[in-house]
Structure formats: C-alpha cells, structure tokens
Amino acid sequence: MSFDLVLFGGTGDLAWRKLMPALFQAFRHGSLPDGGRIIGVARDELSDDDYRELIRSRFKAVEGAKRPSPEEFKAFASMLHFLRMDLSRPEDYAKLAELINGRGADTVVMYLATAPALFTSVVKQVAAAGLNTSRTRMVLEKPLGHDLASNRAINDAVQAVLSEDQIFRIDHYLGKPSVQNLFAMRFGNALFEPIWRREHVANIQITIAEDLGVEKRGSFYDQTGALRDMVQNHALQLVCAIGMEPPINSHANAIRDEKLKVLRSLKHWTAESIGLHAVRGQYAAGTAYGERVAGYREEAGVDPESRTETFVALRTEIANWRWAGVPIYIRTGKRLSSRDARIEVNFRAAPHAIFRVPAGYANKLVINLQPKDGLELHLLAQGQDKRLRSNGNGSNGTPQLAPVQLDLDFDKRFGTERVGAYERLLLDVIDGRLNLFVRRDEQEEAWRWVEPLLDSWAAEGNPRAYAAGTWGPSASSAMIARDGFAWGEEQ
C-alpha cells in the first residue's frame, strides 16, 4: 500500500524528537508499508537533501539502541522529502496538491504538528486545494483548542471537509504499551475483572510527574498550563481505561462508547468541591539533580507575574454502580521529585485478620507508564524469618506476613519486540484503525468536565508555590489524607 505522510511543522520539535524516530523504528521493524513517502512541510528554505541532513543530525539525540546506522539511515532517508510552505498562502497549498496528486498514493496522511491556532486555517486551505479526498486522513495533535468553545470550532472546521472516520485526534498515552496491556489485563484475562469494582478497590491514584521544567516551551506553556496540557487529555484517557465497562468487541466505536460513558459519569465540579478537591501549584526555585534551578516565573518566555499552574492534584469519582464511592486521585506537574508516570489501584484490606501484617498495608496493583514500563502486584507472604519459632509462629502464636512484589518488566520480557507509542499510532493512522484515537464527543466531554476548574482558577489569585524537586504543594497530600489515604511515595 503506497502512502504519503505530510508533516506540517516538519522541522519542529515534535517532528524530529518523536515522529521521525517513530517512523524510523517502524521502517527498521519492517512495519512501514512499502511505497511510502514522508514530506516535511515548513517555512525553512531547504532542499530534500538539506532536510535529510537535518533529520540525520537530529538522530544524534536519540537513545543509542534506536539510533540508525549510516546504512539504515541512508535507506530510510530515501523516503524523506521537503516542501517549503507558508501556511497562510493558498498558492503554497496548490504546490502541495501538485506534489501529492502527481503520485496518486493510496493513502494521504496529513499530520498537523503545528500550533493549534493554525489548525482551522490549515484545514480550510487543504480543502480549498482539493486535498480532502476519500483517501485523506488527518491527524490532530493536542491540545485541541483552549477550551470547549475553541475545541468545537476546530472540530466543526475539520468535519466540514472530512468525515469522522478520517479524523485521528491523537493522544500518545493511548499508544503506550503499558496502557495497551491494561486493556489486555482487564479484558483478555479472567483474573482481575471480578474484583475491578468498589467492593474490592479502596482508591485509584494516577500520577504523571515530570522532573524537568518547561525547557524551551515557556511561551507555549504559559498559555496552556498543566490542566490543559495533561489532565484534559492524558489523565482523563487513563481514567477511562481504568473505569470503562468491557466493550462488546474490539471495534473503535465499541471502545469509544464505553469511554464516553465514564467521562459522562465523572462527578461534576461545584464551588465547594473545587475548594476541597482541587489543588493547583506553580514551582519556585529549588534543587534538581543536585543543582539549583530557576522558578517557573524566571523561565524564558514566561510572564514574570504568571498565574499559570505547573501542578494539579484532583479528587474525583465515577458516579455509577461499579465505582460509586471510590475516590480517584489525579496528580501531574513539572519540576517534581522524579520523572514517574503510573497508575496505582489500591485494594481494600482483608476483611478478617488471621495474620499479623504491617500497619495499613493492603494489596496494590501498579501500572508503570514511564520511565519504567510494566506491572507490579504487591502482595503479602510468609517468609522464613529467623525470629519466628520453629512451628512458624511468632511469640504471640500469630504468623507475621511481609510484603512481596511480583514485577513484570515489559522491556525485559519483550525486548526488541516492543512497539513505541508514536510508532503504533502512526501505523494505525496509515492503516485506518481508529481504536486508539479520541472521538469528538469524548473530547468535548473532557473539556466540559475541566471547564469549571478553568473558570474558577481564572478568577482566583496565584497558584500555591512549591519548591522545584519536591512532590508539589503540601495541600496535595492534605487533600488525599482527608480520606485516610496517602500518595504512593508517602505510604
């Protein structure tokens, strides 16, 4: 199957840092269909060879095992082409149409790796150039809009020229192997699903922590913030994966229907619940990797008086029969203590104690997302403790149990067979599979849920300050402690 993949923003950060390495890995694995052409589009004055050299130089920043050898890159580079375009000029879209129509590939993928403010204009120009054919697929990067109204405006513009099954709203967390294995664990095995409910689960914690600051994205991030950048999309998609009912089959709409039900079941925000169950913070100067680092307001591109949040902690519930009363805690932020993304499902304690166990201990399932990738099951077991009597009992006649852990590291188990998130998602776009992409009504429901927070915080003062290199404002720990629980690292 021949394809053309057009990367709008082809010299940008996302293109060389994520998309090109993913496309190369697909090429190396033999998964990229034959007859492919990758066209970078940007305002730079580059020839095809110049563009290939630019991408080759960028691959030096890729981790060693994923870096191409000279021979591999030479073969991959034959697919790379470049077209200089000013995205505001209709005549440049005519040049793109001439380039694409002259080849007549089976599938044309247009990946909008540009500022979201350009989406509507690009989509209209693509249609005006006659490039919105039945073989066209369009990929939209997040954040798709700034609020519900802007999200609807973008979706209206795209759906005016393309059908819903041609629109791929990407959330790379859905392509992560650990998230895929969360679905497999739940719906491909009989072990966990019977206890995946309020009678057995005490609480669920979602942490997406970054130890870096805003780096070179200060001006973009200052207009976005942690709630829009991470919660509205990534975190809520993880909530859906955890809380959804089993779909009737593995088709895209069956999965999306169940995710939509979760989003519609999330408890709505009130002024009272925002005060109790929502914490926003902003990092101040602190220490990271043993070095002094600047506070958020001192970062390049950031307003010195900025009120943008770099940390969010929330408590919510899924108000349905399966999950009623089970608190779900969401936490994300920059310049935190470590880079760590995980889901913790904390189970209730055994109903009747016949053993001695560590105080407050209960079983826990941890789904590690990054940097580690895998599953951990935390259990209790009786070991051969020398302090125990020969009959296996302690001094009070009651056996003592100790924590043990079953650890499945996907990288060790599957090694080179692993498929990265963007690699998987890009191949799905080329093949036309929508399972791991977000439908319009899902996205709008997610925006609808976060909007009361956006409105409330816009009217408030400054976020709570926290020192870089910590786990965020103390109010985050206080929020979860009110329910008698603690974040994973505090247990």
Short mmCIF file of C-alpha atoms in Angstrom, two decimals:
data_model
loop_
_atom_site.label_atom_id
_atom_site.label_comp_id
_atom_site.label_asym_id
_atom_site.label_seq_id
_atom_site.Cartn_x
_atom_site.Cartn_y
_atom_site.Cartn_z
CA MET A 1 0.00 0.00 0.00
CA SER A 2 1.53 3.32 -1.06
CA PHE A 3 1.15 6.33 1.21
CA ASP A 4 2.15 9.96 1.52
CA LEU A 5 2.66 11.28 5.05
CA VAL A 6 2.72 15.09 5.15
CA LEU A 7 4.20 16.57 8.35
CA PHE A 8 3.03 20.14 8.80
CA GLY A 9 5.68 21.55 11.13
CA GLY A 10 8.21 19.15 9.64
CA THR A 11 11.24 20.90 11.18
CA GLY A 12 9.63 21.41 14.59
CA ASP A 13 10.38 19.84 17.93
CA LEU A 14 7.66 17.18 17.76
CA ALA A 15 8.66 16.10 14.25
CA TRP A 16 12.32 15.38 14.95
CA ARG A 17 12.01 14.38 18.62
CA LYS A 18 9.05 11.97 18.40
CA LEU A 19 7.65 11.41 14.91
CA MET A 20 10.78 10.81 12.86
CA PRO A 21 12.30 8.36 15.39
CA ALA A 22 8.96 6.52 15.49
CA LEU A 23 8.78 6.33 11.70
CA PHE A 24 12.35 5.08 11.56
CA GLN A 25 11.62 2.35 14.11
CA ALA A 26 8.62 1.25 12.04
CA PHE A 27 10.92 1.21 8.99
CA ARG A 28 13.56 -0.79 10.88
CA HIS A 29 10.94 -3.29 12.10
CA GLY A 30 9.60 -3.77 8.57
CA SER A 31 6.19 -2.46 9.65
CA LEU A 32 6.12 0.64 7.49
CA PRO A 33 4.32 -0.24 4.25
CA ASP A 34 6.38 -0.23 1.07
CA GLY A 35 5.91 2.67 -1.30
CA GLY A 36 5.86 5.32 1.41
CA ARG A 37 6.88 8.95 1.14
CA ILE A 38 7.34 11.33 4.08
CA ILE A 39 7.05 15.01 3.21
CA GLY A 40 8.21 17.59 5.73
CA VAL A 41 6.46 20.94 5.38
CA ALA A 42 7.77 24.17 6.94
CA ARG A 43 8.85 27.73 6.08
CA ASP A 44 12.56 26.85 6.02
CA GLU A 45 14.49 27.14 2.76
CA LEU A 46 15.58 23.52 2.43
CA SER A 47 16.14 21.06 -0.39
CA ASP A 48 15.30 17.37 0.01
CA ASP A 49 18.97 16.67 0.78
CA ASP A 50 19.12 19.53 3.27
CA TYR A 51 16.10 18.12 5.07
CA ARG A 52 17.57 14.63 5.16
CA GLU A 53 20.79 16.02 6.64
CA LEU A 54 18.79 17.96 9.26
CA ILE A 55 16.93 14.83 10.34
CA ARG A 56 20.16 12.80 10.34
CA SER A 57 21.78 15.32 12.68
CA ARG A 58 18.75 15.24 14.98
CA PHE A 59 19.00 11.46 15.30
CA LYS A 60 22.20 12.00 17.29
CA ALA A 61 19.94 12.95 20.22
CA VAL A 62 18.04 9.65 20.03
CA GLU A 63 18.95 6.97 22.59
CA GLY A 64 21.64 4.61 21.35
CA ALA A 65 19.63 1.46 20.57
CA LYS A 66 17.15 3.45 18.49
CA ARG A 67 19.79 5.39 16.57
CA PRO A 68 20.16 4.31 12.92
CA SER A 69 23.43 3.10 11.49
CA PRO A 70 24.67 5.05 8.42
CA GLU A 71 23.37 2.30 6.15
CA GLU A 72 19.96 2.22 7.85
CA PHE A 73 19.55 5.99 7.68
CA LYS A 74 20.54 6.08 4.01
CA ALA A 75 17.74 3.62 3.22
CA PHE A 76 15.24 5.46 5.41
CA ALA A 77 16.25 8.88 4.06
CA SER A 78 15.17 7.91 0.55
CA MET A 79 11.59 8.28 1.83
CA LEU A 80 12.17 11.84 3.10
CA HIS A 81 11.23 14.90 1.06
CA PHE A 82 10.70 18.57 1.83
CA LEU A 83 8.36 21.29 0.62
CA ARG A 84 8.70 24.89 1.69
CA MET A 85 5.29 26.27 2.60
CA ASP A 86 3.88 29.40 4.15
CA LEU A 87 0.69 28.04 5.69
CA SER A 88 -1.11 31.32 5.11
CA ARG A 89 -0.57 31.29 1.31
CA PRO A 90 -3.11 29.42 -0.89
CA GLU A 91 -0.56 29.12 -3.70
CA ASP A 92 1.67 27.00 -1.47
CA TYR A 93 -1.17 24.55 -0.89
CA ALA A 94 -1.53 24.33 -4.67
CA LYS A 95 2.13 23.23 -4.83
CA LEU A 96 1.40 20.57 -2.19
CA ALA A 97 -1.62 19.37 -4.16
CA GLU A 98 0.51 19.12 -7.31
CA LEU A 99 3.12 17.09 -5.44
CA ILE A 100 0.56 14.70 -3.96
CA ASN A 101 -1.69 14.32 -6.99
CA GLY A 102 1.30 13.68 -9.24
CA ARG A 103 1.97 10.43 -7.37
CA GLY A 104 -1.54 9.26 -6.56
CA ALA A 105 -0.73 7.31 -3.39
CA ASP A 106 -3.39 5.00 -1.94
CA THR A 107 -3.47 6.93 1.34
CA VAL A 108 -2.58 10.52 2.20
CA VAL A 109 -1.94 11.28 5.89
CA MET A 110 -1.74 14.92 6.95
CA TYR A 111 -0.20 15.32 10.39
CA LEU A 112 -0.76 18.76 11.93
CA ALA A 113 2.27 19.09 14.22
CA THR A 114 1.80 22.85 14.37
CA ALA A 115 0.44 25.35 16.88
CA PRO A 116 -3.27 24.54 17.49
CA ALA A 117 -4.14 28.11 16.49
CA LEU A 118 -3.24 27.17 12.90
CA PHE A 119 -5.45 24.06 12.70
CA THR A 120 -8.60 25.74 11.38
CA SER A 121 -6.73 27.74 8.75
CA VAL A 122 -4.74 24.73 7.53
CA VAL A 123 -7.83 22.54 7.28
CA LYS A 124 -9.70 25.13 5.21
CA GLN A 125 -6.74 25.62 2.89
CA VAL A 126 -6.32 21.87 2.46
CA ALA A 127 -9.95 21.64 1.36
CA ALA A 128 -9.65 24.67 -0.93
CA ALA A 129 -6.74 22.93 -2.67
CA GLY A 130 -8.89 19.83 -3.22
CA LEU A 131 -6.84 17.64 -0.88
CA ASN A 132 -9.81 16.49 1.24
CA THR A 133 -10.43 13.35 -0.80
CA SER A 134 -11.68 9.98 0.38
CA ARG A 135 -8.06 8.80 0.69
CA THR A 136 -7.11 11.63 3.08
CA ARG A 137 -6.60 11.11 6.82
CA MET A 138 -5.84 14.00 9.15
CA VAL A 139 -4.00 13.72 12.49
CA LEU A 140 -4.63 16.46 15.06
CA GLU A 141 -2.17 16.90 17.93
CA LYS A 142 -3.24 18.01 21.39
CA PRO A 143 -4.20 20.33 22.92
CA LEU A 144 -7.12 20.59 20.50
CA GLY A 145 -8.33 24.03 21.46
CA HIS A 146 -8.03 26.15 24.58
CA ASP A 147 -11.49 25.46 25.98
CA LEU A 148 -14.76 23.82 24.95
CA ALA A 149 -15.74 26.61 22.53
CA SER A 150 -12.40 26.61 20.66
CA ASN A 151 -12.39 22.81 20.60
CA ARG A 152 -15.81 22.82 18.95
CA ALA A 153 -14.69 25.45 16.44
CA ILE A 154 -11.73 23.30 15.35
CA ASN A 155 -13.84 20.15 15.15
CA ASP A 156 -16.54 21.99 13.17
CA ALA A 157 -13.92 23.20 10.68
CA VAL A 158 -12.42 19.73 10.26
CA GLN A 159 -15.77 17.95 10.00
CA ALA A 160 -16.92 20.43 7.37
CA VAL A 161 -14.34 18.93 4.97
CA LEU A 162 -13.67 15.41 6.31
CA SER A 163 -15.82 12.65 7.80
CA GLU A 164 -15.33 11.49 11.40
CA ASP A 165 -13.61 8.28 10.29
CA GLN A 166 -10.94 10.38 8.52
CA ILE A 167 -10.07 12.37 11.66
CA PHE A 168 -7.42 11.00 14.05
CA ARG A 169 -7.26 13.00 17.30
CA ILE A 170 -4.06 11.67 18.78
CA ASP A 171 -3.25 11.09 22.45
CA HIS A 172 0.05 9.27 22.58
CA TYR A 173 -0.67 7.86 26.07
CA LEU A 174 -3.21 5.53 24.44
CA GLY A 175 -0.39 4.07 22.34
CA LYS A 176 1.86 3.28 25.30
CA PRO A 177 2.50 -0.48 25.66
CA SER A 178 1.59 -0.36 29.36
CA VAL A 179 -1.81 1.19 28.57
CA GLN A 180 -2.37 -1.44 25.90
CA ASN A 181 -1.55 -4.10 28.47
CA LEU A 182 -4.01 -2.50 30.90
CA PHE A 183 -6.74 -3.25 28.36
CA ALA A 184 -5.30 -6.75 27.82
CA MET A 185 -5.12 -7.41 31.56
CA ARG A 186 -8.70 -6.34 32.10
CA PHE A 187 -10.46 -7.74 29.05
CA GLY A 188 -8.19 -10.60 27.96
CA ASN A 189 -7.92 -12.35 31.33
CA ALA A 190 -10.46 -13.58 33.87
CA LEU A 191 -8.35 -12.80 36.93
CA PHE A 192 -8.88 -9.11 37.68
CA GLU A 193 -12.24 -8.12 36.23
CA PRO A 194 -14.38 -9.71 39.02
CA ILE A 195 -12.59 -7.59 41.66
CA TRP A 196 -12.33 -4.46 39.50
CA ARG A 197 -15.07 -2.63 41.40
CA ARG A 198 -16.00 -0.69 44.53
CA GLU A 199 -16.40 -3.74 46.77
CA HIS A 200 -12.68 -4.51 46.43
CA VAL A 201 -10.95 -1.26 45.38
CA ALA A 202 -10.25 1.36 48.05
CA ASN A 203 -8.86 4.10 45.81
CA ILE A 204 -7.13 4.73 42.49
CA GLN A 205 -4.18 7.10 42.01
CA ILE A 206 -2.90 8.45 38.70
CA THR A 207 0.47 10.23 38.76
CA ILE A 208 2.10 11.86 35.74
CA ALA A 209 5.20 13.57 37.14
CA GLU A 210 7.99 15.32 35.27
CA ASP A 211 11.29 16.36 36.81
CA LEU A 212 12.03 18.88 34.06
CA GLY A 213 10.74 22.42 33.85
CA VAL A 214 9.18 23.99 30.76
CA GLU A 215 12.54 23.92 28.92
CA LYS A 216 12.15 25.89 25.64
CA ARG A 217 8.35 25.79 25.70
CA GLY A 218 7.85 28.65 28.15
CA SER A 219 5.73 30.90 25.93
CA PHE A 220 3.52 27.99 24.83
CA TYR A 221 3.18 26.50 28.29
CA ASP A 222 2.31 29.84 29.87
CA GLN A 223 -0.79 29.96 27.68
CA THR A 224 -1.67 26.34 28.42
CA GLY A 225 -0.87 25.13 31.94
CA ALA A 226 -0.92 21.66 33.49
CA LEU A 227 -4.70 21.24 33.46
CA ARG A 228 -4.97 21.72 29.70
CA ASP A 229 -1.62 20.13 28.86
CA MET A 230 -2.00 16.89 30.84
CA VAL A 231 -5.33 16.43 32.64
CA GLN A 232 -7.88 17.22 29.94
CA ASN A 233 -6.35 14.62 27.63
CA HIS A 234 -3.78 12.14 29.03
CA ALA A 235 -5.05 11.78 32.59
CA LEU A 236 -8.73 11.54 31.65
CA GLN A 237 -7.98 8.94 28.99
CA LEU A 238 -6.27 6.87 31.71
CA VAL A 239 -9.34 7.29 33.92
CA CYS A 240 -11.42 5.93 31.03
CA ALA A 241 -9.12 2.93 30.54
CA ILE A 242 -9.39 2.09 34.24
CA GLY A 243 -13.10 2.75 34.71
CA MET A 244 -14.80 1.68 31.48
CA GLU A 245 -17.08 -1.32 31.20
CA PRO A 246 -15.99 -4.18 28.92
CA PRO A 247 -16.85 -3.22 25.31
CA ILE A 248 -18.94 -5.62 23.26
CA ASN A 249 -15.98 -6.10 20.88
CA SER A 250 -12.64 -4.51 19.99
CA HIS A 251 -14.03 -2.21 17.31
CA ALA A 252 -13.25 1.50 17.61
CA ASN A 253 -16.75 2.75 18.34
CA ALA A 254 -17.47 0.00 20.88
CA ILE A 255 -14.39 1.10 22.86
CA ARG A 256 -15.13 4.80 22.46
CA ASP A 257 -18.74 4.36 23.55
CA GLU A 258 -17.61 2.89 26.87
CA LYS A 259 -15.01 5.59 27.42
CA LEU A 260 -17.63 8.26 26.79
CA LYS A 261 -19.84 6.75 29.50
CA VAL A 262 -17.01 7.13 32.01
CA LEU A 263 -16.49 10.80 31.12
CA ARG A 264 -20.20 11.47 31.46
CA SER A 265 -20.22 9.71 34.84
CA LEU A 266 -17.47 11.81 36.43
CA LYS A 267 -18.77 13.88 39.32
CA HIS A 268 -19.42 17.46 38.28
CA TRP A 269 -17.50 20.27 39.92
CA THR A 270 -19.13 22.70 42.34
CA ALA A 271 -17.64 25.70 44.13
CA GLU A 272 -17.40 23.60 47.29
CA SER A 273 -15.75 20.57 45.65
CA ILE A 274 -13.23 22.77 43.82
CA GLY A 275 -12.20 24.25 47.16
CA LEU A 276 -11.80 20.82 48.76
CA HIS A 277 -10.71 18.55 45.92
CA ALA A 278 -8.65 20.65 43.51
CA VAL A 279 -5.10 21.90 44.14
CA ARG A 280 -3.07 23.99 41.73
CA GLY A 281 0.57 24.91 42.19
CA GLN A 282 3.49 26.62 40.49
CA TYR A 283 7.12 25.67 41.00
CA ALA A 284 9.51 28.09 42.63
CA ALA A 285 13.30 27.90 42.64
CA GLY A 286 14.67 24.70 44.12
CA THR A 287 17.08 21.83 43.58
CA ALA A 288 17.03 19.25 40.79
CA TYR A 289 19.78 16.68 40.18
CA GLY A 290 21.79 18.37 42.92
CA GLU A 291 21.78 21.73 41.16
CA ARG A 292 19.91 24.95 41.83
CA VAL A 293 17.17 25.54 39.24
CA ALA A 294 15.05 28.58 38.48
CA GLY A 295 11.43 29.05 39.41
CA TYR A 296 8.71 28.98 36.76
CA ARG A 297 8.35 32.77 36.57
CA GLU A 298 12.09 33.04 35.84
CA GLU A 299 11.91 30.72 32.81
CA ALA A 300 12.40 32.12 29.30
CA GLY A 301 9.13 33.10 27.65
CA VAL A 302 7.14 33.10 30.91
CA ASP A 303 5.34 36.18 32.23
CA PRO A 304 7.14 37.29 35.45
CA GLU A 305 3.67 37.71 37.03
CA SER A 306 2.28 34.46 35.60
CA ARG A 307 -0.55 32.67 37.39
CA THR A 308 -0.30 29.59 35.17
CA GLU A 309 -0.35 26.31 37.09
CA THR A 310 2.52 23.84 36.68
CA PHE A 311 0.97 21.35 39.14
CA VAL A 312 -2.55 19.95 39.53
CA ALA A 313 -3.96 17.47 42.04
CA LEU A 314 -7.62 16.46 41.87
CA ARG A 315 -10.03 14.11 43.62
CA THR A 316 -12.99 12.80 41.66
CA GLU A 317 -15.33 9.80 41.45
CA ILE A 318 -17.08 7.84 38.72
CA ALA A 319 -20.71 8.01 39.74
CA ASN A 320 -22.03 4.62 38.62
CA TRP A 321 -22.79 1.23 40.18
CA ARG A 322 -19.32 -0.22 39.63
CA TRP A 323 -17.32 2.67 41.10
CA ALA A 324 -19.62 4.67 43.39
CA GLY A 325 -17.71 5.93 46.42
CA VAL A 326 -14.22 5.01 45.16
CA PRO A 327 -12.03 8.14 45.11
CA ILE A 328 -9.83 8.68 42.07
CA TYR A 329 -6.84 10.95 42.61
CA ILE A 330 -5.09 12.62 39.69
CA ARG A 331 -1.73 14.35 40.08
CA THR A 332 0.54 15.90 37.46
CA GLY A 333 3.23 18.54 37.46
CA LYS A 334 6.60 19.83 36.33
CA ARG A 335 9.82 20.10 38.35
CA LEU A 336 8.68 17.34 40.69
CA SER A 337 10.88 14.95 42.62
CA SER A 338 11.26 12.45 39.79
CA ARG A 339 10.03 11.52 36.33
CA ASP A 340 7.35 8.97 37.07
CA ALA A 341 4.05 8.11 35.43
CA ARG A 342 1.99 5.34 37.00
CA ILE A 343 -1.47 4.14 37.95
CA GLU A 344 -1.95 2.63 41.41
CA VAL A 345 -5.02 0.55 42.15
CA ASN A 346 -5.16 0.17 45.93
CA PHE A 347 -7.34 -2.69 47.14
CA ARG A 348 -9.20 -2.94 50.42
CA ALA A 349 -7.61 -4.80 53.31
CA ALA A 350 -8.56 -8.42 54.02
CA PRO A 351 -11.92 -8.39 55.85
CA HIS A 352 -10.75 -10.58 58.75
CA ALA A 353 -7.18 -10.65 60.05
CA ILE A 354 -5.80 -14.07 60.98
CA PHE A 355 -2.18 -12.95 60.38
CA ARG A 356 -0.08 -10.11 61.65
CA VAL A 357 0.54 -7.65 58.82
CA PRO A 358 2.33 -4.28 58.52
CA ALA A 359 0.10 -1.45 59.73
CA GLY A 360 -2.08 0.00 56.99
CA TYR A 361 -0.91 -2.50 54.37
CA ALA A 362 -3.22 -3.70 51.60
CA ASN A 363 -2.71 -5.23 48.18
CA LYS A 364 -1.85 -2.92 45.33
CA LEU A 365 -1.58 -3.15 41.54
CA VAL A 366 0.79 -0.65 39.91
CA ILE A 367 0.74 0.00 36.18
CA ASN A 368 4.04 1.74 35.37
CA LEU A 369 3.92 4.01 32.34
CA GLN A 370 7.31 5.76 32.36
CA PRO A 371 10.25 5.61 32.64
CA LYS A 372 9.68 2.02 33.74
CA ASP A 373 7.11 0.12 31.72
CA GLY A 374 5.25 -2.81 33.25
CA LEU A 375 3.03 -4.17 36.02
CA GLU A 376 3.69 -4.70 39.73
CA LEU A 377 1.44 -6.72 42.03
CA HIS A 378 2.04 -6.07 45.74
CA LEU A 379 1.06 -8.99 47.99
CA LEU A 380 1.74 -10.39 51.45
CA ALA A 381 3.57 -13.66 52.07
CA GLN A 382 5.10 -15.58 54.97
CA GLY A 383 8.85 -15.90 54.68
CA GLN A 384 11.44 -17.84 56.69
CA ASP A 385 12.08 -15.16 59.31
CA LYS A 386 14.66 -16.34 61.88
CA ARG A 387 12.72 -14.53 64.58
CA LEU A 388 9.81 -16.97 64.20
CA ARG A 389 9.54 -20.05 66.36
CA SER A 390 10.21 -23.43 64.83
CA ASN A 391 6.46 -24.04 64.46
CA GLY A 392 6.26 -20.99 62.15
CA ASN A 393 4.51 -18.77 64.67
CA GLY A 394 5.58 -15.56 66.31
CA SER A 395 5.75 -15.04 70.04
CA ASN A 396 2.03 -14.41 70.18
CA GLY A 397 1.23 -17.50 68.11
CA THR A 398 0.12 -15.45 65.08
CA PRO A 399 2.20 -15.73 61.88
CA GLN A 400 3.75 -12.49 60.62
CA LEU A 401 3.37 -11.63 56.92
CA ALA A 402 5.77 -9.46 54.94
CA PRO A 403 5.26 -7.52 51.68
CA VAL A 404 6.39 -9.18 48.45
CA GLN A 405 6.16 -7.99 44.90
CA LEU A 406 5.53 -9.65 41.54
CA ASP A 407 7.16 -7.47 38.90
CA LEU A 408 6.60 -7.76 35.13
CA ASP A 409 9.02 -5.50 33.27
CA PHE A 410 7.78 -5.32 29.68
CA ASP A 411 11.13 -4.15 28.33
CA LYS A 412 12.89 -7.19 29.81
CA ARG A 413 10.12 -9.57 28.77
CA PHE A 414 9.59 -8.41 25.20
CA GLY A 415 12.83 -6.54 24.44
CA THR A 416 13.19 -5.58 20.79
CA GLU A 417 9.63 -6.71 20.09
CA ARG A 418 8.33 -3.56 21.82
CA VAL A 419 6.46 -1.01 19.72
CA GLY A 420 6.60 2.59 20.96
CA ALA A 421 3.53 4.78 21.35
CA TYR A 422 4.02 7.02 18.34
CA GLU A 423 5.18 4.12 16.18
CA ARG A 424 1.99 2.20 16.95
CA LEU A 425 -0.25 5.22 16.42
CA LEU A 426 1.36 6.30 13.14
CA LEU A 427 0.98 2.79 11.73
CA ASP A 428 -2.65 2.77 12.86
CA VAL A 429 -3.29 6.03 11.00
CA ILE A 430 -1.76 4.67 7.81
CA ASP A 431 -3.89 1.51 8.17
CA GLY A 432 -7.03 3.49 9.09
CA ARG A 433 -7.50 1.99 12.60
CA LEU A 434 -9.30 4.38 14.94
CA ASN A 435 -9.30 2.27 18.15
CA LEU A 436 -6.58 4.29 19.90
CA PHE A 437 -7.79 7.73 18.84
CA VAL A 438 -10.27 10.06 20.50
CA ARG A 439 -13.74 10.68 19.12
CA ARG A 440 -15.17 14.19 19.05
CA ASP A 441 -17.82 13.60 21.72
CA GLU A 442 -15.18 12.15 24.09
CA GLN A 443 -13.01 15.20 23.68
CA GLU A 444 -15.87 17.63 24.20
CA GLU A 445 -16.98 15.81 27.36
CA ALA A 446 -13.45 16.05 28.74
CA TRP A 447 -13.37 19.80 28.08
CA ARG A 448 -16.81 20.16 29.65
CA TRP A 449 -15.55 18.46 32.82
CA VAL A 450 -12.44 20.66 33.26
CA GLU A 451 -14.07 23.98 32.33
CA PRO A 452 -15.41 24.77 35.85
CA LEU A 453 -11.83 24.42 37.11
CA LEU A 454 -10.53 26.71 34.37
CA ASP A 455 -13.19 29.32 35.14
CA SER A 456 -12.65 29.13 38.89
CA TRP A 457 -8.87 29.36 38.70
CA ALA A 458 -9.04 32.28 36.23
CA ALA A 459 -10.88 34.26 38.91
CA GLU A 460 -8.53 33.27 41.75
CA GLY A 461 -5.14 34.60 42.77
CA ASN A 462 -1.77 32.93 42.42
CA PRO A 463 -1.28 29.15 42.50
CA ARG A 464 0.34 27.63 45.58
CA ALA A 465 4.12 27.77 45.37
CA TYR A 466 6.19 24.59 45.72
CA ALA A 467 9.94 24.16 45.60
CA ALA A 468 11.36 22.55 42.48
CA GLY A 469 12.44 18.98 43.22
CA THR A 470 9.59 18.22 45.63
CA TRP A 471 6.26 16.44 45.14
CA GLY A 472 4.25 19.66 44.88
CA PRO A 473 2.28 21.74 47.37
CA SER A 474 1.55 20.19 50.77
CA ALA A 475 -2.14 20.80 50.06
CA SER A 476 -1.98 17.84 47.65
CA SER A 477 -1.06 15.47 50.50
CA ALA A 478 -3.66 17.08 52.76
CA MET A 479 -6.35 16.56 50.12
CA ILE A 480 -5.81 12.79 49.92
CA ALA A 481 -5.21 12.48 53.68
CA ARG A 482 -8.74 13.73 54.39
CA ASP A 483 -9.94 10.38 53.02
CA GLY A 484 -7.44 8.46 55.15
CA PHE A 485 -5.09 7.68 52.25
CA ALA A 486 -1.65 8.81 51.08
CA TRP A 487 0.20 9.14 47.79
CA GLY A 488 2.31 6.13 46.85
CA GLU A 489 5.67 7.59 47.86
CA GLU A 490 4.24 8.62 51.27
CA GLN A 491 2.89 5.18 52.20
#
